[in-house]
């Protein structure tokens, strides 16, 4: 034998063991729904996770079985992840913002055995309990009674050895929000979660280390909280959690705990900005903000960058654990002017080592990385889905493991990927594609516009033409002419919407994305005032 290396299964409990041993005193702070604050540390999380593992075994939970949570971000939720996974179980984080029908479907499909939930979601539990057929134990995270989390773990000392096994065993289950059809389960494995965490802590990714103080606004029930609970244990991060998403609370916590890193979807920053404008307060210590889940608007990126904060614009999905790409300053960053830097951050960044990307046309031919050729974005790698949970249709990848993301993108020569749309949202005008995302982003850059959605509506000649729906900012009287004027400088002339309608609000999915399916349904019989002739010159400009 030539020699060689050890067998060492990449299992999630090794993360919490590492955090306890190497970063045991790094704090985990929680602001609870009732306004109280508690402090523990990685050693405390590890100890309570072993106590929970013992408690779950005493309830009869066996290896591979699902333990569900319906909860916001807090230290007990973190304990639930490590305790469940450590005893060989699968932690299933349920998104409480889903509709009842989906909540019932998901828990029954996952065959959850235990539900750990926040008191704030007691009404959901009371309402749906009769329909949840597999859950035998209900435990409240933040109450005092006999059914509380503290009562459940109280009898146990934490003298427990983590269950060992293969790194290919499952450890976590997350369902996609399912804008069409039933939600689908994505089953993460020990190995995929550990490798994803290794990629995530890198400077060019989330830049996590023992110096980082992170306040993840992304909920623990959304796409594995972007892997932060695993990456944080690996790097010895101090976590600051808030069980409420109030910008006043978040801003105070950020300043009191000297938070350096935060992560969340664009809407959380919108409400933070409103709070900052109203009070004059701001987070003082933030160094890196990661934004993903939907495209971060240019104005948001610019504002954060002007505050001296690095913005990591990330793209991913539940199916990709979720990191697919993320932006970080390239070699020539210092030579770029501010506008150029913002331009770059508006794109979705590059892949970390581990995942591979390509763009293909409708016939599956790979497109050049020229920043112009758009097509379907496909991805593969060790933390990318192969098959949905309990899916009889089999694998969801092709024979070379490429997973089709449903997004439309271009890849630039430097490797930077830019999402131009979701394949079902692209507006197909006269055989050419109009990016609904770019149109929306351009509209949101216009003063007085709070939110905008672009959808394709039927057109007798051009198949589809864009209709723009706009929500005005409070107190603004921005009108159609002003928006058109602004758009003219930002998009091709033939992309200009045929009509702009002002609405009070727009529908969103449970994860805060525009619900385009509902909008398309609502406007499916909409007749454009412009008729076929008026749009003609606009659309003809497209072809010429
Ligand atoms: P769901 O479809 O269930 O809401 P995810 O939360 O996994 O699921 O969302 C994944 C999708 O979100 C991606 O396929 C993409 O369309 C969109 N997305 C995520 N990040 C970005 C981003 N930075 N820019 C544009 N779109 C994004």
Coordinates of C-alpha atoms and ligand atoms in Angstrom, one line a residue:
X1 CA 0.0 0.0 0.0
X2 CA 1.3 3.5 -1.0
X3 CA -0.1 5.1 2.2
X4 CA -3.2 7.3 2.3
X5 CA -5.6 9.3 4.4
X6 CA -8.2 8.5 7.0
X7 CA -11.8 7.7 6.7
X8 CA -13.5 10.7 8.3
X9 CA -17.2 11.1 7.5
X10 CA -18.2 14.7 7.0
X11 CA -21.1 14.7 9.5
X12 CA -22.9 17.8 10.9
X13 CA -22.4 16.8 14.6
X14 CA -18.7 17.4 14.0
X15 CA -19.5 21.1 13.4
X16 CA -21.1 21.5 16.8
X17 CA -18.4 19.5 18.5
X18 CA -15.8 21.8 16.8
X19 CA -17.7 24.9 17.9
X20 CA -18.0 23.7 21.5
X21 CA -14.3 22.8 21.7
X22 CA -12.7 25.6 19.8
X23 CA -15.2 28.5 20.2
X24 CA -17.1 27.4 23.2
X25 CA -17.3 30.9 24.7
X26 CA -18.5 32.7 21.5
X27 CA -22.0 34.0 22.4
X28 CA -25.4 33.3 20.9
X29 CA -27.7 36.2 21.8
X30 CA -31.5 36.0 21.4
X31 CA -34.1 38.8 21.4
X32 CA -37.3 36.9 22.1
X33 CA -40.8 37.8 20.9
X34 CA -41.7 39.1 24.5
X35 CA -38.9 41.6 24.4
X36 CA -36.5 39.7 26.7
X37 CA -32.9 38.9 25.8
X38 CA -31.0 35.7 26.6
X39 CA -27.4 34.8 26.2
X40 CA -25.8 31.4 25.7
X41 CA -22.7 30.3 23.8
X42 CA -21.6 27.5 21.5
X43 CA -20.8 25.3 24.6
X44 CA -24.4 25.9 25.8
X45 CA -25.9 25.2 22.4
X46 CA -23.9 21.9 22.2
X47 CA -25.0 20.8 25.7
X48 CA -28.7 21.6 25.2
X49 CA -28.5 19.9 21.8
X50 CA -27.3 16.7 23.5
X51 CA -30.1 17.0 26.0
X52 CA -32.6 17.4 23.3
X53 CA -31.2 14.4 21.5
X54 CA -31.8 12.3 24.6
X55 CA -35.3 13.7 25.0
X56 CA -36.2 12.9 21.3
X57 CA -34.9 9.3 21.8
X58 CA -37.1 9.1 25.0
X59 CA -40.1 10.1 22.8
X60 CA -39.3 7.1 20.6
X61 CA -37.9 9.1 17.6
X62 CA -35.7 6.9 15.5
X63 CA -32.9 7.5 13.0
X64 CA -34.1 9.1 9.8
X65 CA -37.4 10.4 11.2
X66 CA -38.4 14.0 10.8
X67 CA -38.7 16.5 13.6
X68 CA -40.4 19.7 12.4
X69 CA -40.1 23.3 13.5
X70 CA -42.5 26.2 13.0
X71 CA -40.3 29.0 14.4
X72 CA -38.4 32.2 14.0
X73 CA -34.7 32.7 14.7
X74 CA -33.5 32.0 18.2
X75 CA -31.1 29.9 20.2
X76 CA -33.6 27.1 21.0
X77 CA -34.2 26.8 17.3
X78 CA -30.5 26.3 16.8
X79 CA -30.5 23.7 19.5
X80 CA -33.3 21.9 17.7
X81 CA -31.2 21.7 14.5
X82 CA -28.2 20.2 16.2
X83 CA -30.1 18.0 18.6
X84 CA -32.2 16.5 16.0
X85 CA -29.4 15.9 13.5
X86 CA -27.1 14.7 16.2
X87 CA -29.5 11.8 17.2
X88 CA -29.7 10.8 13.5
X89 CA -33.0 12.6 12.9
X90 CA -33.9 14.9 10.0
X91 CA -34.7 18.5 11.0
X92 CA -37.6 19.8 8.9
X93 CA -38.0 23.6 9.1
X94 CA -41.5 24.6 8.1
X95 CA -42.3 28.1 6.8
X96 CA -45.1 29.5 8.9
X97 CA -46.0 32.0 6.3
X98 CA -47.4 29.3 3.9
X99 CA -51.1 28.9 3.3
X100 CA -52.9 26.4 5.6
X101 CA -53.3 23.9 2.7
X102 CA -49.6 23.9 2.1
X103 CA -48.8 23.6 5.8
X104 CA -51.0 20.6 6.0
X105 CA -49.6 19.0 2.9
X106 CA -45.9 19.6 3.9
X107 CA -46.1 18.1 7.4
X108 CA -48.1 15.1 6.2
X109 CA -45.9 14.5 3.2
X110 CA -42.7 14.7 5.4
X111 CA -44.4 12.4 8.0
X112 CA -43.2 14.7 10.8
X113 CA -43.3 13.0 14.2
X114 CA -42.7 16.0 16.5
X115 CA -43.4 19.7 16.0
X116 CA -41.4 22.3 17.9
X117 CA -43.1 25.7 17.6
X118 CA -43.1 29.3 18.7
X119 CA -46.0 30.6 20.9
X120 CA -46.6 33.2 18.2
X121 CA -47.8 30.3 15.9
X122 CA -50.1 28.7 18.5
X123 CA -53.1 29.7 16.3
X124 CA -51.7 27.8 13.4
X125 CA -51.1 24.7 15.6
X126 CA -54.6 24.9 17.1
X127 CA -56.2 25.2 13.6
X128 CA -54.2 22.5 11.8
X129 CA -53.6 19.9 14.5
X130 CA -56.6 17.8 13.5
X131 CA -55.3 17.6 9.9
X132 CA -51.7 16.8 10.7
X133 CA -51.8 13.0 10.7
X134 CA -48.3 12.0 11.7
X135 CA -47.3 14.5 14.5
X136 CA -47.5 12.8 17.9
X137 CA -45.7 15.4 20.0
X138 CA -46.2 19.2 20.2
X139 CA -43.6 21.2 22.1
X140 CA -43.7 25.0 22.5
X141 CA -40.3 26.7 22.3
X142 CA -41.1 29.8 24.4
X143 CA -43.7 28.9 27.0
X144 CA -43.4 27.6 30.6
X145 CA -45.8 24.8 30.9
X146 CA -45.4 21.0 30.9
X147 CA -45.4 21.0 27.0
X148 CA -42.5 23.5 26.8
X149 CA -39.1 23.0 25.3
X150 CA -37.4 23.5 28.6
X151 CA -39.6 20.9 30.3
X152 CA -38.8 18.5 27.6
X153 CA -35.1 18.7 28.0
X154 CA -35.1 19.3 31.8
X155 CA -34.7 15.6 32.9
X156 CA -31.6 15.0 30.8
X157 CA -27.9 15.7 31.6
X158 CA -26.5 15.9 28.0
X159 CA -24.2 12.9 28.6
X160 CA -24.8 11.7 25.1
X161 CA -22.6 10.6 22.1
X162 CA -23.7 11.8 18.7
X163 CA -25.0 9.0 16.4
X164 CA -22.4 8.0 13.8
X165 CA -22.9 6.8 10.3
X166 CA -22.4 7.6 6.7
X167 CA -21.9 11.2 5.5
X168 CA -24.5 10.5 2.8
X169 CA -27.3 10.1 5.3
X170 CA -30.0 12.9 5.3
X171 CA -29.9 15.6 8.0
X172 CA -32.4 18.2 6.9
X173 CA -35.5 18.7 4.9
X174 CA -36.8 22.0 3.4
X175 CA -39.7 22.5 1.1
X176 CA -39.7 25.0 -1.8
X177 CA -42.6 27.5 -1.5
X178 CA -44.2 26.1 -4.6
X179 CA -45.6 29.0 -6.6
X180 CA -47.3 26.3 -8.7
X181 CA -48.4 22.8 -7.7
X182 CA -47.5 21.2 -4.4
X183 CA -44.4 22.2 -2.5
X184 CA -41.4 19.9 -3.1
X185 CA -39.0 18.6 -0.5
X186 CA -35.3 19.1 -0.7
X187 CA -33.4 16.6 1.4
X188 CA -29.9 17.8 2.5
X189 CA -27.3 15.3 3.5
X190 CA -24.5 15.6 6.2
X191 CA -21.8 15.7 3.5
X192 CA -23.6 18.3 1.4
X193 CA -24.2 20.6 4.4
X194 CA -20.6 20.4 5.6
X195 CA -19.0 21.0 2.2
X196 CA -21.5 23.9 1.6
X197 CA -20.4 25.4 5.0
X198 CA -16.8 25.1 4.0
X199 CA -17.4 27.1 0.8
X200 CA -19.6 29.6 2.6
X201 CA -17.1 30.8 5.3
X202 CA -14.5 31.8 2.6
X203 CA -13.6 35.5 2.3
X204 CA -15.1 35.6 -1.2
X205 CA -18.3 34.2 0.0
X206 CA -19.8 35.1 3.4
X207 CA -16.4 35.9 4.9
X208 CA -17.1 34.3 8.3
X209 CA -14.5 33.9 11.1
X210 CA -14.3 34.1 14.9
X211 CA -14.2 37.9 14.5
X212 CA -17.6 37.9 12.8
X213 CA -20.8 38.9 14.7
X214 CA -23.7 37.9 12.5
X215 CA -27.3 38.8 12.7
X216 CA -29.0 36.6 10.1
X217 CA -32.4 38.1 9.2
X218 CA -33.0 35.3 6.7
X219 CA -35.3 33.0 8.7
X220 CA -34.2 29.6 9.8
X221 CA -37.2 28.2 7.9
X222 CA -36.1 29.6 4.6
X223 CA -33.6 27.5 2.5
X224 CA -31.7 26.3 5.6
X225 CA -31.2 29.9 6.7
X226 CA -28.7 30.0 3.8
X227 CA -26.6 27.4 5.6
X228 CA -25.6 30.0 8.3
X229 CA -26.2 27.8 11.4
X230 CA -23.7 25.3 10.0
X231 CA -21.1 27.8 8.7
X232 CA -21.3 29.8 11.9
X233 CA -20.4 26.7 14.0
X234 CA -17.5 25.9 11.7
X235 CA -16.1 29.4 11.9
X236 CA -16.9 30.2 15.6
X237 CA -19.2 33.2 14.7
X238 CA -21.1 35.0 17.4
X239 CA -24.8 34.9 16.4
X240 CA -27.3 37.6 17.3
X241 CA -30.8 36.4 16.7
X242 CA -34.1 38.3 16.7
X243 CA -37.4 36.4 16.9
X244 CA -39.1 39.5 15.6
X245 CA -38.4 41.3 12.3
X246 CA -38.9 44.9 13.5
X247 CA -36.3 47.3 12.1
X248 CA -36.1 49.2 15.4
X249 CA -35.2 46.0 17.2
X250 CA -32.8 44.9 14.5
X251 CA -31.0 48.3 14.4
X252 CA -30.7 48.4 18.2
X253 CA -29.3 44.8 18.4
X254 CA -26.9 45.6 15.6
X255 CA -25.5 48.5 17.5
X256 CA -25.5 47.0 21.0
X257 CA -23.9 43.7 19.9
X258 CA -21.6 45.3 17.3
X259 CA -22.9 43.2 14.5
X260 CA -20.5 43.0 11.5
X261 CA -22.4 40.7 9.2
X262 CA -26.0 40.3 8.2
X263 CA -28.0 38.5 5.6
X264 CA -31.5 38.7 4.2
X265 CA -33.8 39.2 1.3
X266 CA -34.2 42.7 -0.3
X267 CA -37.5 43.5 1.5
X268 CA -35.9 43.5 4.9
X269 CA -33.5 46.3 3.8
X270 CA -36.3 48.3 2.4
X271 CA -38.0 48.4 5.8
X272 CA -34.6 49.1 7.5
X273 CA -34.1 52.1 5.1
X274 CA -37.6 53.5 6.0
X275 CA -36.7 53.2 9.6
X276 CA -33.4 54.9 9.1
X277 CA -35.0 57.8 7.2
X278 CA -37.6 58.2 9.9
X279 CA -35.3 58.2 12.9
X280 CA -31.9 59.1 11.6
X281 CA -30.4 56.0 13.3
X282 CA -28.3 53.4 11.4
X283 CA -26.4 50.2 12.0
X284 CA -22.9 51.4 12.9
X285 CA -20.7 48.3 12.7
X286 CA -21.9 46.4 9.6
X287 CA -19.1 45.4 7.2
X288 CA -20.8 42.8 5.0
X289 CA -24.4 42.4 4.0
X290 CA -25.5 39.4 2.0
X291 CA -28.6 39.9 -0.1
X292 CA -30.3 37.2 -2.1
X293 CA -33.6 35.4 -2.7
X294 CA -34.5 37.9 -5.4
X295 CA -32.6 40.5 -7.3
X296 CA -31.3 43.3 -5.1
X297 CA -32.4 46.6 -6.5
X298 CA -29.6 48.9 -7.6
X299 CA -30.7 51.8 -5.3
X300 CA -30.4 49.4 -2.3
X301 CA -26.9 48.2 -3.3
X302 CA -25.8 51.8 -3.8
X303 CA -27.1 53.0 -0.5
X304 CA -25.4 50.2 1.5
X305 CA -22.2 50.7 -0.4
X306 CA -22.2 54.4 0.3
X307 CA -22.4 53.5 4.0
X308 CA -19.1 51.7 3.5
X309 CA -20.7 48.3 3.6
X310 CA -19.6 45.5 1.3
X311 CA -22.7 43.9 -0.4
X312 CA -22.5 40.2 -1.3
X313 CA -25.3 39.8 -3.8
X314 CA -26.0 36.1 -3.9
X315 CA -28.1 33.8 -6.1
X316 CA -29.4 30.4 -5.1
X317 CA -32.4 28.3 -4.4
X318 CA -33.6 25.8 -1.9
X319 CA -32.4 23.1 -4.3
X320 CA -28.9 24.5 -4.2
X321 CA -28.4 24.5 -0.4
X322 CA -28.7 27.4 -1.3
X323 CA -25.5 29.1 -2.5
X324 CA -25.1 29.1 -6.2
X325 CA -23.2 32.3 -6.8
X326 CA -22.1 35.3 -4.8
X327 CA -20.3 38.5 -5.7
X328 CA -17.1 39.7 -4.1
X329 CA -14.5 42.4 -5.0
X330 CA -12.4 41.2 -8.0
X331 CA -8.7 41.8 -8.6
X332 CA -9.3 45.2 -10.3
X333 CA -11.9 46.5 -7.8
X334 CA -9.7 49.4 -6.7
X335 CA -9.3 50.6 -10.3
X336 CA -13.1 50.6 -11.0
X337 CA -15.1 53.8 -10.4
X338 CA -18.0 53.7 -7.9
X339 CA -20.6 53.4 -10.7
X340 CA -18.7 50.4 -12.2
X341 CA -18.5 48.8 -8.8
X342 CA -22.2 49.2 -8.3
X343 CA -22.8 47.8 -11.8
X344 CA -20.9 44.7 -10.9
X345 CA -22.6 44.1 -7.5
X346 CA -26.0 44.4 -9.3
X347 CA -25.1 41.1 -11.1
X348 CA -25.3 37.8 -9.2
X349 CA -21.6 37.0 -8.7
X350 CA -19.5 34.0 -9.3
X351 CA -19.5 30.3 -8.3
X352 CA -17.4 29.3 -5.3
X353 CA -15.3 26.1 -5.9
X354 CA -17.6 23.1 -5.8
X355 CA -20.4 24.2 -8.1
X356 CA -20.5 24.6 -11.9
X357 CA -22.8 26.7 -14.0
X358 CA -23.8 26.8 -17.6
X359 CA -26.3 28.5 -19.8
X360 CA -28.1 26.5 -22.5
X361 CA -30.6 27.4 -25.3
X362 CA -33.9 25.7 -25.8
X363 CA -32.2 22.8 -27.6
X364 CA -29.8 22.3 -24.8
X365 CA -26.8 23.7 -26.6
X366 CA -24.3 25.4 -24.2
X367 CA -24.0 29.1 -24.8
X368 CA -20.8 31.2 -24.8
X369 CA -19.8 33.1 -21.7
X370 CA -20.0 36.4 -23.6
X371 CA -22.3 38.4 -21.3
X372 CA -24.9 38.5 -24.2
X373 CA -26.1 35.0 -24.9
X374 CA -29.0 34.3 -22.6
X375 CA -30.6 31.0 -21.9
X376 CA -31.6 28.5 -19.2
X377 CA -29.3 28.4 -16.2
X378 CA -28.2 25.0 -15.2
X379 CA -26.0 24.0 -12.2
X380 CA -24.3 20.9 -10.7
X381 CA -22.1 20.1 -7.7
X382 CA -21.9 18.3 -4.4
X383 CA -24.6 20.4 -2.7
X384 CA -27.0 20.5 -5.6
X385 CA -30.3 18.5 -5.6
X386 CA -30.5 15.2 -7.5
X387 CA -34.0 14.1 -6.6
X388 CA -36.9 15.7 -4.6
X389 CA -38.0 14.0 -1.4
X390 CA -40.3 11.0 -2.0
X391 CA -40.6 12.0 -5.7
X392 CA -41.8 9.1 -7.8
X393 CA -40.8 10.9 -11.0
X394 CA -37.2 10.0 -10.2
X395 CA -34.2 12.3 -10.6
X396 CA -34.6 15.9 -11.5
X397 CA -31.2 16.2 -13.3
X398 CA -30.0 15.1 -16.7
X399 CA -27.5 12.3 -17.3
X400 CA -24.6 14.6 -16.6
X401 CA -26.2 15.8 -13.3
X402 CA -27.2 19.2 -14.6
X403 CA -30.1 20.7 -12.7
X404 CA -32.3 23.2 -14.7
X405 CA -32.9 26.1 -12.3
X406 CA -35.9 27.6 -14.2
X407 CA -33.9 30.9 -14.3
X408 CA -32.8 32.7 -17.4
X409 CA -29.3 34.1 -17.3
X410 CA -26.1 35.2 -19.1
X411 CA -22.6 34.5 -18.0
X412 CA -20.0 37.2 -18.5
X413 CA -16.4 36.5 -19.7
X414 CA -15.1 37.1 -16.1
X415 CA -17.5 34.3 -14.8
X416 CA -20.0 36.7 -13.3
X417 CA -23.5 35.4 -13.7
X418 CA -26.5 37.7 -14.3
X419 CA -30.0 36.6 -13.8
X420 CA -32.2 38.1 -16.5
X421 CA -35.5 36.4 -15.5
X422 CA -37.3 33.2 -14.4
X423 CA -38.1 31.2 -17.5
X424 CA -41.8 31.4 -16.9
X425 CA -41.8 35.2 -16.3
X426 CA -39.9 36.3 -19.4
X427 CA -42.1 38.5 -21.7
X428 CA -42.0 37.1 -25.2
X429 CA -42.6 40.0 -27.6
X430 CA -42.5 39.2 -31.3
X431 CA -40.1 36.3 -30.8
X432 CA -37.7 38.4 -28.7
X433 CA -37.3 38.2 -24.9
X434 CA -37.9 41.1 -22.5
X435 CA -36.6 40.7 -19.0
X436 CA -39.3 41.4 -16.6
X437 CA -36.7 41.6 -13.8
X438 CA -34.7 44.3 -15.6
X439 CA -37.9 46.3 -16.3
X440 CA -39.0 46.1 -12.7
X441 CA -35.6 47.1 -11.4
X442 CA -35.4 50.0 -13.8
X443 CA -38.9 51.2 -12.6
X444 CA -37.9 50.8 -9.0
X445 CA -35.0 53.2 -9.6
X446 CA -37.5 56.0 -10.3
X447 CA -38.2 58.4 -7.4
X448 CA -41.6 57.7 -5.8
X449 CA -41.9 54.1 -6.9
X450 CA -42.0 51.6 -4.0
X451 CA -42.4 48.4 -5.9
X452 CA -43.1 47.4 -9.5
X453 CA -44.0 44.2 -11.3
X454 CA -43.8 43.6 -15.1
X455 CA -45.8 40.8 -16.7
X456 CA -46.6 39.9 -20.3
X457 CA -50.2 40.3 -21.4
X458 CA -51.7 39.0 -24.6
X459 CA -51.1 41.0 -27.7
X460 CA -52.7 40.1 -31.1
X461 CA -49.6 40.9 -33.1
X462 CA -46.6 40.5 -30.8
X463 CA -47.9 37.6 -28.7
X464 CA -47.1 39.4 -25.5
X465 CA -46.3 43.0 -24.5
X466 CA -45.3 44.3 -21.1
X467 CA -47.7 45.6 -18.6
X468 CA -46.1 47.4 -15.6
X469 CA -47.9 47.5 -12.2
X470 CA -46.6 50.1 -9.8
X471 CA -47.1 50.7 -6.1
X472 CA -46.3 54.3 -5.2
X473 CA -44.2 55.2 -2.1
X474 CA -46.3 56.7 0.7
X475 CA -47.1 60.3 -0.1
X476 CA -45.7 60.2 -3.6
X477 CA -47.8 61.3 -6.6
X478 CA -45.3 60.0 -9.3
X479 CA -47.2 59.6 -12.6
X480 CA -47.0 57.5 -15.7
X481 CA -45.1 60.2 -17.7
X482 CA -42.4 60.4 -15.0
X483 CA -41.9 56.7 -15.0
X484 CA -41.8 56.5 -18.8
X485 CA -39.3 59.2 -18.8
X486 CA -37.1 57.4 -16.3
X487 CA -37.4 54.1 -18.1
X488 CA -36.3 55.6 -21.4
X489 CA -32.8 56.0 -20.1
X490 CA -32.5 52.5 -18.7
X491 CA -34.1 50.0 -21.1
X492 CA -34.4 49.5 -24.8
X493 CA -37.2 51.5 -26.4
X494 CA -39.1 48.4 -27.4
X495 CA -39.1 47.2 -23.8
X496 CA -41.1 50.2 -22.7
X497 CA -44.3 48.9 -21.1
X498 CA -47.5 49.4 -23.3
X499 CA -49.3 50.4 -20.1
X500 CA -48.5 51.4 -16.6
X501 CA -51.2 50.7 -13.9
X502 CA -51.0 52.0 -10.3
X503 CA -52.1 49.5 -7.7
X504 CA -52.2 49.6 -3.8
X505 CA -50.2 46.5 -3.3
X506 CA -48.7 43.5 -5.1
X507 CA -49.1 39.8 -4.1
X508 CA -46.0 38.0 -2.7
X509 CA -45.1 34.4 -2.0
X510 CA -44.3 33.2 1.5
X511 CA -40.7 34.0 0.9
X512 CA -41.3 37.5 -0.1
X513 CA -41.0 37.1 -3.9
X514 CA -43.5 38.7 -6.3
X515 CA -46.2 36.2 -7.0
X516 CA -46.2 36.5 -10.8
X517 CA -48.6 33.5 -11.3
X518 CA -51.3 35.4 -9.4
X519 CA -50.7 38.5 -11.4
X520 CA -50.7 36.7 -14.7
X521 CA -54.0 35.0 -13.7
X522 CA -55.5 38.4 -12.7
X523 CA -54.5 40.1 -16.0
X524 CA -54.9 37.1 -18.3
X525 CA -57.9 38.7 -20.2
X526 CA -56.5 42.2 -20.0
X527 CA -56.9 44.2 -23.2
X528 CA -54.1 46.7 -23.8
X529 CA -55.5 50.1 -24.7
X530 CA -52.8 50.4 -27.3
X531 CA -54.2 47.6 -29.5
X532 CA -52.0 46.1 -32.1
X533 CA -51.1 49.2 -34.1
X534 CA -49.8 51.4 -31.4
X535 CA -47.4 48.9 -30.1
X536 CA -46.1 48.2 -33.5
X537 CA -43.5 50.9 -33.8
X538 CA -42.2 50.0 -30.4
X539 CA -42.0 46.3 -31.1
X540 CA -40.6 46.9 -34.6
X541 CA -37.7 48.8 -33.0
X542 CA -37.0 45.5 -31.4
X543 CA -36.3 43.7 -34.6
X544 CA -34.3 46.5 -36.0
Ligands
LIG1 P1 -39.0 29.4 -4.2 O1 -39.0 29.2 -5.7 O2 -39.5 28.2 -3.4 O3 -39.3 30.7 -3.7 P2 -36.2 29.8 -3.4 O4 -36.4 30.6 -2.3 O5 -35.3 28.6 -3.4 O6 -37.5 29.2 -3.8 O7 -36.0 30.7 -4.7 C1 -35.1 30.5 -5.7 C2 -35.3 31.5 -6.8 O8 -35.2 32.8 -6.3 C3 -34.2 31.4 -7.9 O9 -34.5 30.4 -8.8 C4 -34.3 32.8 -8.5 O10 -35.3 32.9 -9.5 C5 -34.6 33.7 -7.4 N1 -33.4 34.3 -6.9 C6 -32.7 34.0 -5.8 N2 -31.7 34.9 -5.6 C7 -31.7 35.8 -6.6 C8 -31.0 36.9 -7.0 N3 -29.9 37.4 -6.3 N4 -31.3 37.6 -8.1 C9 -32.4 37.2 -8.8 N5 -33.2 36.2 -8.5 C10 -32.9 35.4 -7.4

